Coordinates of C-alpha atoms and ligand atoms in Angstrom, one line a residue:
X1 CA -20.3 -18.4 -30.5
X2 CA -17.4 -19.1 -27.8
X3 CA -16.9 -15.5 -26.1
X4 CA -13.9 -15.2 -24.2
X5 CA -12.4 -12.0 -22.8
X6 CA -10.8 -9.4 -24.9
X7 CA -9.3 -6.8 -22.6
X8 CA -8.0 -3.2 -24.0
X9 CA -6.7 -1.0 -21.3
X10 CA -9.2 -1.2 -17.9
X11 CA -12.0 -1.8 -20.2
X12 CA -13.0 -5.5 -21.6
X13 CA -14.6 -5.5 -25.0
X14 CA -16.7 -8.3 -24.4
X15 CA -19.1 -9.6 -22.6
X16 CA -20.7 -13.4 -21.7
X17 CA -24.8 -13.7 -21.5
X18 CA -24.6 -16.9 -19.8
X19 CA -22.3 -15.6 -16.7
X20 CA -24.1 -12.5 -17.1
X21 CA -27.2 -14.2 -16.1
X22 CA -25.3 -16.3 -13.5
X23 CA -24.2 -12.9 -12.0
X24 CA -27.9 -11.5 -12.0
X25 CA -29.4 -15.5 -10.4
X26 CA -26.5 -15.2 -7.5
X27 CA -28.2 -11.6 -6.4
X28 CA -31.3 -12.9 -6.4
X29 CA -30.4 -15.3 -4.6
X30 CA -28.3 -13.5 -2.1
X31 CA -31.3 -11.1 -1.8
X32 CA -33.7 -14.3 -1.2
X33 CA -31.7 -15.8 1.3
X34 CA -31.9 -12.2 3.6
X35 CA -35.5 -12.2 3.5
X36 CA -38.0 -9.8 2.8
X37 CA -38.2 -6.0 3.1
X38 CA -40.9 -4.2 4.0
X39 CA -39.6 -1.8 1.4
X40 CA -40.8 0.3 -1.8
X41 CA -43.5 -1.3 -4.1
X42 CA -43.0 0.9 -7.2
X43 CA -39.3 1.9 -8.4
X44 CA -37.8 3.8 -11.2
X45 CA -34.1 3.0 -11.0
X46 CA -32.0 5.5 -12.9
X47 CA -28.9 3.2 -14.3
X48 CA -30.0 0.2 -13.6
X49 CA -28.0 -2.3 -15.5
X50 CA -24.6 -2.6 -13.6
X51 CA -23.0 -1.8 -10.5
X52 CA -24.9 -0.6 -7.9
X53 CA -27.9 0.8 -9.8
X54 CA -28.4 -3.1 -11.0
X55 CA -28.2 -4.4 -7.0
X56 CA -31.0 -1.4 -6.1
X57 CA -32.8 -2.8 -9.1
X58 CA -32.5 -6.2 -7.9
X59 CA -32.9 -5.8 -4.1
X60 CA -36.2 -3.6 -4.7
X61 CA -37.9 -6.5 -7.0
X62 CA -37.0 -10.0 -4.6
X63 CA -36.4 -8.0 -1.7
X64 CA -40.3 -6.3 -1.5
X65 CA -41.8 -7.2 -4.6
X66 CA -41.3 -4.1 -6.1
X67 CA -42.1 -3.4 -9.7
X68 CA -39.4 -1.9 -11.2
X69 CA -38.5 0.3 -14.6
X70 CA -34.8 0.4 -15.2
X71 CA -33.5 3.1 -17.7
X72 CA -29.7 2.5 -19.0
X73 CA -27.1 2.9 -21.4
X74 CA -25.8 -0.1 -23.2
X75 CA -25.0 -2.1 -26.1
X76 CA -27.2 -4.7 -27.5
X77 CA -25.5 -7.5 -29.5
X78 CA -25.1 -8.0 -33.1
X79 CA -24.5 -11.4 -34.7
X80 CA -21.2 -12.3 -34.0
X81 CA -20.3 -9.1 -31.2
X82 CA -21.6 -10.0 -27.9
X83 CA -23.7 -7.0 -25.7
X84 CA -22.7 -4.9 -22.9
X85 CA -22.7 -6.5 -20.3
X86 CA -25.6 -4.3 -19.0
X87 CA -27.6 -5.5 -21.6
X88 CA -27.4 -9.3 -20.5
X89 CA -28.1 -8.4 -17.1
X90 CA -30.8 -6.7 -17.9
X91 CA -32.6 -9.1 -20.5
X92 CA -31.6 -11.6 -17.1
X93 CA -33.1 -9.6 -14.6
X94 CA -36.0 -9.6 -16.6
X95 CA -36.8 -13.1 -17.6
X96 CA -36.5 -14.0 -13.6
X97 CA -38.3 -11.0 -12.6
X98 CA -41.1 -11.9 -15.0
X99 CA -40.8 -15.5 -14.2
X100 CA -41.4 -14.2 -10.4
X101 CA -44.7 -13.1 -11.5
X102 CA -43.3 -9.3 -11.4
X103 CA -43.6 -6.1 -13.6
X104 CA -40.1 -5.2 -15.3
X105 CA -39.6 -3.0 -18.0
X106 CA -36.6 -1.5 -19.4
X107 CA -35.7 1.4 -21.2
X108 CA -32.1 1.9 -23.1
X109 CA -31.3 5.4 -24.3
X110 CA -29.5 8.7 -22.8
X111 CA -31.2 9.2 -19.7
X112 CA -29.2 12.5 -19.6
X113 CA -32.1 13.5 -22.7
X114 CA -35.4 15.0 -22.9
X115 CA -36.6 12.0 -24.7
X116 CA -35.5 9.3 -22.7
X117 CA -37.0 11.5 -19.6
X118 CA -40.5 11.9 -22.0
X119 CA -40.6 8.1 -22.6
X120 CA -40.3 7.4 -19.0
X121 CA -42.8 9.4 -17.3
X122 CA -45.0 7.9 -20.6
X123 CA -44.3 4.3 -19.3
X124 CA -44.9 5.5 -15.8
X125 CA -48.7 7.3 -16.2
X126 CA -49.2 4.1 -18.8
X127 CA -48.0 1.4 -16.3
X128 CA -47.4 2.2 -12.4
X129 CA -49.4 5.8 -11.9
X130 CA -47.1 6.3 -9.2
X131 CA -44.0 5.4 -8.1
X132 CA -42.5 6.0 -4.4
X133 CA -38.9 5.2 -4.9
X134 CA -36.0 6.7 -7.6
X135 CA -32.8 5.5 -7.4
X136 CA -30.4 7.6 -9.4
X137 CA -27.1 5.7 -9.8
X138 CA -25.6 7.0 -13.1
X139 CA -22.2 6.5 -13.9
X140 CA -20.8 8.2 -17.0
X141 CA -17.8 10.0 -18.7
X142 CA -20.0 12.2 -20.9
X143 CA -23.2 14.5 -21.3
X144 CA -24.9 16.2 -23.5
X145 CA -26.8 18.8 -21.9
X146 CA -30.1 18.6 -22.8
X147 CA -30.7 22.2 -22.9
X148 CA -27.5 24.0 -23.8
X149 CA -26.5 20.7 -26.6
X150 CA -23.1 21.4 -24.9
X151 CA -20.8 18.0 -24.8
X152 CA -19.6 17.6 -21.3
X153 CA -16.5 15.2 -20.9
X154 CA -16.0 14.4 -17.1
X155 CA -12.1 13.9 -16.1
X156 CA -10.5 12.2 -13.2
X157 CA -7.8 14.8 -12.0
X158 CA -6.5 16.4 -9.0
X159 CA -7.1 20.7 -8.8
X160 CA -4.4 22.8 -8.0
X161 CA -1.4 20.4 -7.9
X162 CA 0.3 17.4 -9.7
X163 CA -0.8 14.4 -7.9
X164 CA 1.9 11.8 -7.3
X165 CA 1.1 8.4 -6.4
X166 CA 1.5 4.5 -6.4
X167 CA -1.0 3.0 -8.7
X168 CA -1.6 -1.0 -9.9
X169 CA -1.6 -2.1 -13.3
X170 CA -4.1 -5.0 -11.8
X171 CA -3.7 -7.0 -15.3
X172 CA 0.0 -7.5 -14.9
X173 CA 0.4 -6.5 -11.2
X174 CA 2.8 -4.4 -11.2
X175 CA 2.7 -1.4 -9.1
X176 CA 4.4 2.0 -10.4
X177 CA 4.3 5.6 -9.6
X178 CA 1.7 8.1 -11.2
X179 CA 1.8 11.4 -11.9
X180 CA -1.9 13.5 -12.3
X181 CA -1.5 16.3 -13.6
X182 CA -3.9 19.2 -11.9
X183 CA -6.9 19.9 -13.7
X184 CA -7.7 22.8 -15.9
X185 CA -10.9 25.3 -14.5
X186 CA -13.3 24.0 -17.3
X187 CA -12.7 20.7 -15.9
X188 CA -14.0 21.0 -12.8
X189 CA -17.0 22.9 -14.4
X190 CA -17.0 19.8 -17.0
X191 CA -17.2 16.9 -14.4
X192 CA -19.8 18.7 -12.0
X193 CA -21.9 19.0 -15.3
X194 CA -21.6 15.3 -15.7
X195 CA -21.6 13.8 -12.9
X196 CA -22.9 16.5 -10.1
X197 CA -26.8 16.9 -9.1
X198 CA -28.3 18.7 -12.0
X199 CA -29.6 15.8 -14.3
X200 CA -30.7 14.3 -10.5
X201 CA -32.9 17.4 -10.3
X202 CA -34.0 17.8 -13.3
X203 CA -35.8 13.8 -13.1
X204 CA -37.2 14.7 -10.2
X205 CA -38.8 18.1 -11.1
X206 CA -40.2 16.4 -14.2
X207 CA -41.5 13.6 -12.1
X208 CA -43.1 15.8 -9.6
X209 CA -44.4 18.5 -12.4
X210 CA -46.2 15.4 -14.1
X211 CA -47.6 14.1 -10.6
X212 CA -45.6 10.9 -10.7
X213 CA -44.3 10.6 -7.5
X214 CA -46.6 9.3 -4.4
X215 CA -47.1 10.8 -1.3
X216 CA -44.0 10.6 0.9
X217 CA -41.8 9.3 -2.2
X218 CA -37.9 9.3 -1.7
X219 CA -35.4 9.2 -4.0
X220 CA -31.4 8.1 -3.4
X221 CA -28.4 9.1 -4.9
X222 CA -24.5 7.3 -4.6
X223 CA -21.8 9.0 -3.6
X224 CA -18.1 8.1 -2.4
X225 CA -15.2 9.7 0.0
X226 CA -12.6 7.1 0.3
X227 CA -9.6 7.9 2.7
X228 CA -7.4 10.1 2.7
X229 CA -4.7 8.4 0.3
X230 CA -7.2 9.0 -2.4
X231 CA -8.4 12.4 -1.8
X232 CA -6.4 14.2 -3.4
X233 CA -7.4 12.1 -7.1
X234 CA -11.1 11.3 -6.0
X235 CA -12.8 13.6 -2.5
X236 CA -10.8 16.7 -3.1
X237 CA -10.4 16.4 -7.3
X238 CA -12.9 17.2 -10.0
X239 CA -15.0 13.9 -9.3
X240 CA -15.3 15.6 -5.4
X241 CA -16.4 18.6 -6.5
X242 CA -19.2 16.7 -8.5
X243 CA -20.0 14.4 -5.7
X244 CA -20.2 17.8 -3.1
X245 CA -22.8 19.0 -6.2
X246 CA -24.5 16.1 -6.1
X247 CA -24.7 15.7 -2.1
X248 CA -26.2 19.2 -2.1
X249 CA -28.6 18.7 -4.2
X250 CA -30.3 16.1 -2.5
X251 CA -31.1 19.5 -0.2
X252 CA -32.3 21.2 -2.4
X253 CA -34.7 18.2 -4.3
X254 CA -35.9 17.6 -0.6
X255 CA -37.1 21.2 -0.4
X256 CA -39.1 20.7 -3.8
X257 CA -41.0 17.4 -2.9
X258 CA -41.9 19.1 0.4
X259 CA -45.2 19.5 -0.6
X260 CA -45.6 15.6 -1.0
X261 CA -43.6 14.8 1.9
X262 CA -40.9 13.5 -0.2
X263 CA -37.0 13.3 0.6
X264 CA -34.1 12.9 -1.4
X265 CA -30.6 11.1 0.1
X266 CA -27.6 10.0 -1.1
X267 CA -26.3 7.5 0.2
X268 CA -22.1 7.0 0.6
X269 CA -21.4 3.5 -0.6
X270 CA -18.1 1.2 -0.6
X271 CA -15.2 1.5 -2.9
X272 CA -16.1 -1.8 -5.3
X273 CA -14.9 -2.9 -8.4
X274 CA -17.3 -1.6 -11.6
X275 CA -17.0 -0.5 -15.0
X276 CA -16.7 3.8 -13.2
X277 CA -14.1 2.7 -10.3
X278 CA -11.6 0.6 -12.5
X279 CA -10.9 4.3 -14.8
X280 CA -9.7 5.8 -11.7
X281 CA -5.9 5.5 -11.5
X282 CA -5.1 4.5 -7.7
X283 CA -8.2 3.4 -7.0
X284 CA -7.1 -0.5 -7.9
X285 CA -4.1 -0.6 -5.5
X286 CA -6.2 0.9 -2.7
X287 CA -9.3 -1.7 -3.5
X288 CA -7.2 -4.6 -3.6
X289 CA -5.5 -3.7 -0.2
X290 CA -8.8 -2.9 1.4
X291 CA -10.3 -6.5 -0.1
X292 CA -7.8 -8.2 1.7
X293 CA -8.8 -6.5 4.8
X294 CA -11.9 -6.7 5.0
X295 CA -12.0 -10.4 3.9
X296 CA -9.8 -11.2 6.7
X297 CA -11.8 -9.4 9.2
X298 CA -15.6 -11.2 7.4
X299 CA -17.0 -7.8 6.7
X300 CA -16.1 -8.2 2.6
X301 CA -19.2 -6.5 0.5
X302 CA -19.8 -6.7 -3.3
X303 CA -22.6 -4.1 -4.8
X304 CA -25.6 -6.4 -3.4
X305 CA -24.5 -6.6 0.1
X306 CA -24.2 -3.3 0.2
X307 CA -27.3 -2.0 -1.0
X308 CA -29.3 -4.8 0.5
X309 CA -28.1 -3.9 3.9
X310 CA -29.0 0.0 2.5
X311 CA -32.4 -1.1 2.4
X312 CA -32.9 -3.5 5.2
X313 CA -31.0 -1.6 7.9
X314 CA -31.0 2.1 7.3
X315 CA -33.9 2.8 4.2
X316 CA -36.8 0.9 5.1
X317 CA -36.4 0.3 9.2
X318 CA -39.9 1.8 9.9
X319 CA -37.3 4.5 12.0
X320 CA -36.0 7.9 11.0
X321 CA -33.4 7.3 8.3
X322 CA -29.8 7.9 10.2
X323 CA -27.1 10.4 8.3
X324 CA -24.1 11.8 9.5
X325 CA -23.3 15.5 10.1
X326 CA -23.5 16.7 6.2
X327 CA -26.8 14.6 6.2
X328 CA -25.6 11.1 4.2
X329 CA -26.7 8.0 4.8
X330 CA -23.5 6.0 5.3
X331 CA -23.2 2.4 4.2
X332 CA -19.2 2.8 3.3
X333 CA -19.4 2.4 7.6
X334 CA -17.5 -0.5 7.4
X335 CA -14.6 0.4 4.9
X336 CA -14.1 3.6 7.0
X337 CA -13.5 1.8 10.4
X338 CA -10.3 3.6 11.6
X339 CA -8.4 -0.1 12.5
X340 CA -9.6 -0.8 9.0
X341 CA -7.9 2.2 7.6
X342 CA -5.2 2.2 9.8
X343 CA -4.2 -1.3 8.3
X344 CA -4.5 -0.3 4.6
X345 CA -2.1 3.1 5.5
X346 CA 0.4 0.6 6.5
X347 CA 0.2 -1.7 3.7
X348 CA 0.2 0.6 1.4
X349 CA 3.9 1.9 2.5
X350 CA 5.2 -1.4 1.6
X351 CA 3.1 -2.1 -1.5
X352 CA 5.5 -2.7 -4.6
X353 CA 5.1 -5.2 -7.6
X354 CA 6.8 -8.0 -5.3
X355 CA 4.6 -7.8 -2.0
X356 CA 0.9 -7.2 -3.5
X357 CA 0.6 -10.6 -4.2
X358 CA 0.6 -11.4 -0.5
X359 CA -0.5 -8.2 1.3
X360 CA -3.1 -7.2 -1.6
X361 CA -6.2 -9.0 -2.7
X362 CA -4.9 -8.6 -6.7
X363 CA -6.9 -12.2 -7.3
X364 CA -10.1 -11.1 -5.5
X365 CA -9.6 -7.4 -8.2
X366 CA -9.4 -9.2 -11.3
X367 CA -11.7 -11.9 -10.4
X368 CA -14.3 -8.9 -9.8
X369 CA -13.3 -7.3 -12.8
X370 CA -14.0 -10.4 -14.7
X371 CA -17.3 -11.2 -13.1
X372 CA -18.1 -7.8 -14.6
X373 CA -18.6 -8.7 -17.9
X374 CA -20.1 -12.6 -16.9
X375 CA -16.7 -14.2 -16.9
X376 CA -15.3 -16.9 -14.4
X377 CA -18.6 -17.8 -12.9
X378 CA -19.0 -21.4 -11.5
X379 CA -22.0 -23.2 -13.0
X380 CA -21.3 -21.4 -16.6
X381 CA -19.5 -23.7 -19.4
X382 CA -17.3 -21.3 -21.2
X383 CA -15.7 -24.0 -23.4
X384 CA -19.4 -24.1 -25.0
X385 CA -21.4 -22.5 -27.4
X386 CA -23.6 -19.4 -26.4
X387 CA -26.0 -17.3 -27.9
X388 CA -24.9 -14.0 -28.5
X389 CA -28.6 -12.5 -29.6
X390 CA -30.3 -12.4 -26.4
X391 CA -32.7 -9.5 -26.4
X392 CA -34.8 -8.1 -23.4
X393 CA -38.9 -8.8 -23.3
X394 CA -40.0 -5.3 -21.9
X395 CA -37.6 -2.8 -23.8
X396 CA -39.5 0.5 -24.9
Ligands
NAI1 P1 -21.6 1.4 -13.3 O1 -20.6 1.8 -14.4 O2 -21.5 0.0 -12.9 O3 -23.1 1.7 -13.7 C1 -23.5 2.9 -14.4 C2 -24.9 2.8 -14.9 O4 -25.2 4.0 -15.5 C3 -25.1 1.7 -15.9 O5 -26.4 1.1 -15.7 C4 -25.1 2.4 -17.2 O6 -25.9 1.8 -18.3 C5 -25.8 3.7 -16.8 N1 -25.5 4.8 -17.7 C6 -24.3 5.5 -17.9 N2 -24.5 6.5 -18.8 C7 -25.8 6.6 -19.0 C8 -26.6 7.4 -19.8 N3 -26.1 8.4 -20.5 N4 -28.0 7.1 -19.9 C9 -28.5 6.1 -19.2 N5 -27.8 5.3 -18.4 C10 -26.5 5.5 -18.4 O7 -21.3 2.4 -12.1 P2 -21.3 2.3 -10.5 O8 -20.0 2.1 -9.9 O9 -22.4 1.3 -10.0 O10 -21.7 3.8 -10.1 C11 -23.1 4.2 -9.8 C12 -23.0 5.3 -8.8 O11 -22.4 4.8 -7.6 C13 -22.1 6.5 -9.3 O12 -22.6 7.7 -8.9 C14 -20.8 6.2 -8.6 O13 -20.0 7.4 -8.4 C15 -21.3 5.7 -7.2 N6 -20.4 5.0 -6.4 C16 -19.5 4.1 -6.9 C17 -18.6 3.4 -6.1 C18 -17.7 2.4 -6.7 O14 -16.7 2.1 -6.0 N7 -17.9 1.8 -7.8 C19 -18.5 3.7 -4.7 C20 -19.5 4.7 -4.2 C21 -20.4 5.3 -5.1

């Protein structure tokens, strides 16, 4: 069929497999062309098909070799309705992994469940024995909490007051005011459930309990803090109060591997565009503004950049992992250079509908956006026909 992109809201309803796969060959090869990392050689990455779960994926397998089981959530195609986009990366990643003479096996289900934990530690005893490295980079509105059966909806809101802001429609460009309303209680309880450290914990105690995890195994976590134009929406609003949950409970999972000498991180990454940051009103205006900055200044990452440098200069150095003051690792170094910062704050007073074409990086947004679901790749023929039924060799 000829797929083309059908948006509805921030959300695109398709997806291509042919740019997907371009996506997924142009990380490789970006990965390639740093050279190798004397990194992790078994890797359980915990959402693994987009974003930056897919880059840890991908930078673990041609960065060291790694063999790597990636667990996610998506969509697999039916005749005539393209995939998630996930899914084509992943049945991508795979058919180059394998062709690379490397173990890669995939699992799509809830990894918030019992069940998708049970088949995973099955695959891991069956396959790998043990691994040394969990990345955990889930991104999702809802759980279902696997003991309770309680429904969790996380929300994107500001707590105590009505947040007011400018915000980009980055479709039509034009830039408006927002208004956020303040979050109820159960909200904040809602969106720690969701996206705070528990369902972290919980993989890890279930990996350690079934003696899965080798000696001196470490497991990493994303986080973000953003400036403070955003706080008030993202740091200090029910997402924060997840990502404090989640920052404390790397403590807390370190404590519990001490026995094996392991450690758990999380590691603060760059405002980018994915599927999770394009739901959060203000965050487009602020990444387009920040894209243009850090273009012009040559320090412009996507996901793979980041998490390559991640490995290569702070994970895997052969030195003491650096963190800042609350313990993170900080690869979002860059983004929160004050002259960097100090640039965006000004722009941002003059941003309206008229001026974001030339102060903002709206182009760079929506190109991102598209590349998201395998769209406006060079190399890929769009005007021909593709196959929509491309499954993934090593699904369990
Ligand atoms: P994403 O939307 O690209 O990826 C989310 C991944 O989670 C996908 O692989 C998806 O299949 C998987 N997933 C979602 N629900 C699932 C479920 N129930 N079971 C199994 N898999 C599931 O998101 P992104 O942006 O890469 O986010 C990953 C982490 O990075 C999040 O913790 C996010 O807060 C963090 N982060 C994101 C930043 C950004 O600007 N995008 C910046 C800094 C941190």
């Amino acid at each position: 069929m000829i797929i083309e992109p059908r948006m509805r809201g921030f959300i695109c309803l398709t997806a291509h497999p042919k740019g997907c796969e371009q996506n997924v060959k142009n990380q490789i090869e970006y990965i390639k062309s740093k050279g190798p990392i004397d990194g992790p050689k078994k890797v359980l990455v915990i959402g693994a098909s987009t974003g930056f779960g897919l880059a840890s994926r991908i930078t673990a397998a041609f960065g060291s070799d790694a063999a790597t089981i990636g667990v996610f959530f998506e969509k697999p195609p039916l005749e005539g309705r393209p995939g998630s986009p996930g899914w084509y990366n992943s049945a991508a990643f795979e058919k180059e992994a394998h062709k690379a003479g490397l173990y890669a096996k995939s699992i799509n289900g809830d990894a918030f469940s019992n069940e998708i934990k049970q088949q995973t530690l099955d695959l891991i005893k069956t396959d790998l024995g043990q691994i040394d490295l969990v990345i955990y980079s889930l991104a999702s509105p809802v759980r279902e909490h696997p003991i309770t059966g309680v429904l969790h909806r996380s929300v994107l809101k500001p707590i105590g007051t009505t947040y007011t802001n400018k915000t980009v429609d980055f479709h039509t460009g034009i830039v408006s005011d927002i208004s956020i309303e303040p979050c109820l209680e159960n909200d904040i309880v809602n969106t720690v459930a969701v996206m705070g450290g528990e369902d972290w914990a919980m993989w890890m105690n279930d990996l350690k309990e079934a003696n899965l995890l080798a000696p001196g195994a470490m497991t990493v976590a994303y986080s973000y803090i953003g400036p403070s134009l955003t706080e008030a929406v993202y740091r200090k609003g029910t997402i924060g109060r997840a990502k404090d949950h989640l920052e404390a409970t790397a403590f807390a999972i370190t404590d519990s591997l001490k026995s094996i000498g392991g450690k758990a991180f999380v590691s603060v990454n760059k405002a980018l565009v994915t599927q999770a940051s394009s739901a959060i009103p203000v965050i487009p205006l602020y990444i387009s503004l920040l894209y243009k900055i850090m273009k012009e200044e040559g320090i412009h990452e996507g996901c793979i950049e980041q998490i390559q440098r991640l490995f290569h200069d702070r994970l895997y150095t052969g030195n003491p992992i650096p963190t800042d003051e609350k313990g993170r690792i900080r690869i979002d170094d860059w983004e929160m250079r004050s002259d960097v910062q100090e640039k965006i704050a000004n722009l941002w007073k003059k941003a309206t509908t008229e001026s974001l074409h030339e102060i903002g990086d709206l182009e760079g947004y929506k190109q991102d956006f598209l590349n998201l679901f395998g769209f406006e790749f060079e190399g890929v023929d769009y005007d021909a026909d593709a196959d929509e039924m491309i499954g993934i060799s090593s699904i369990v």
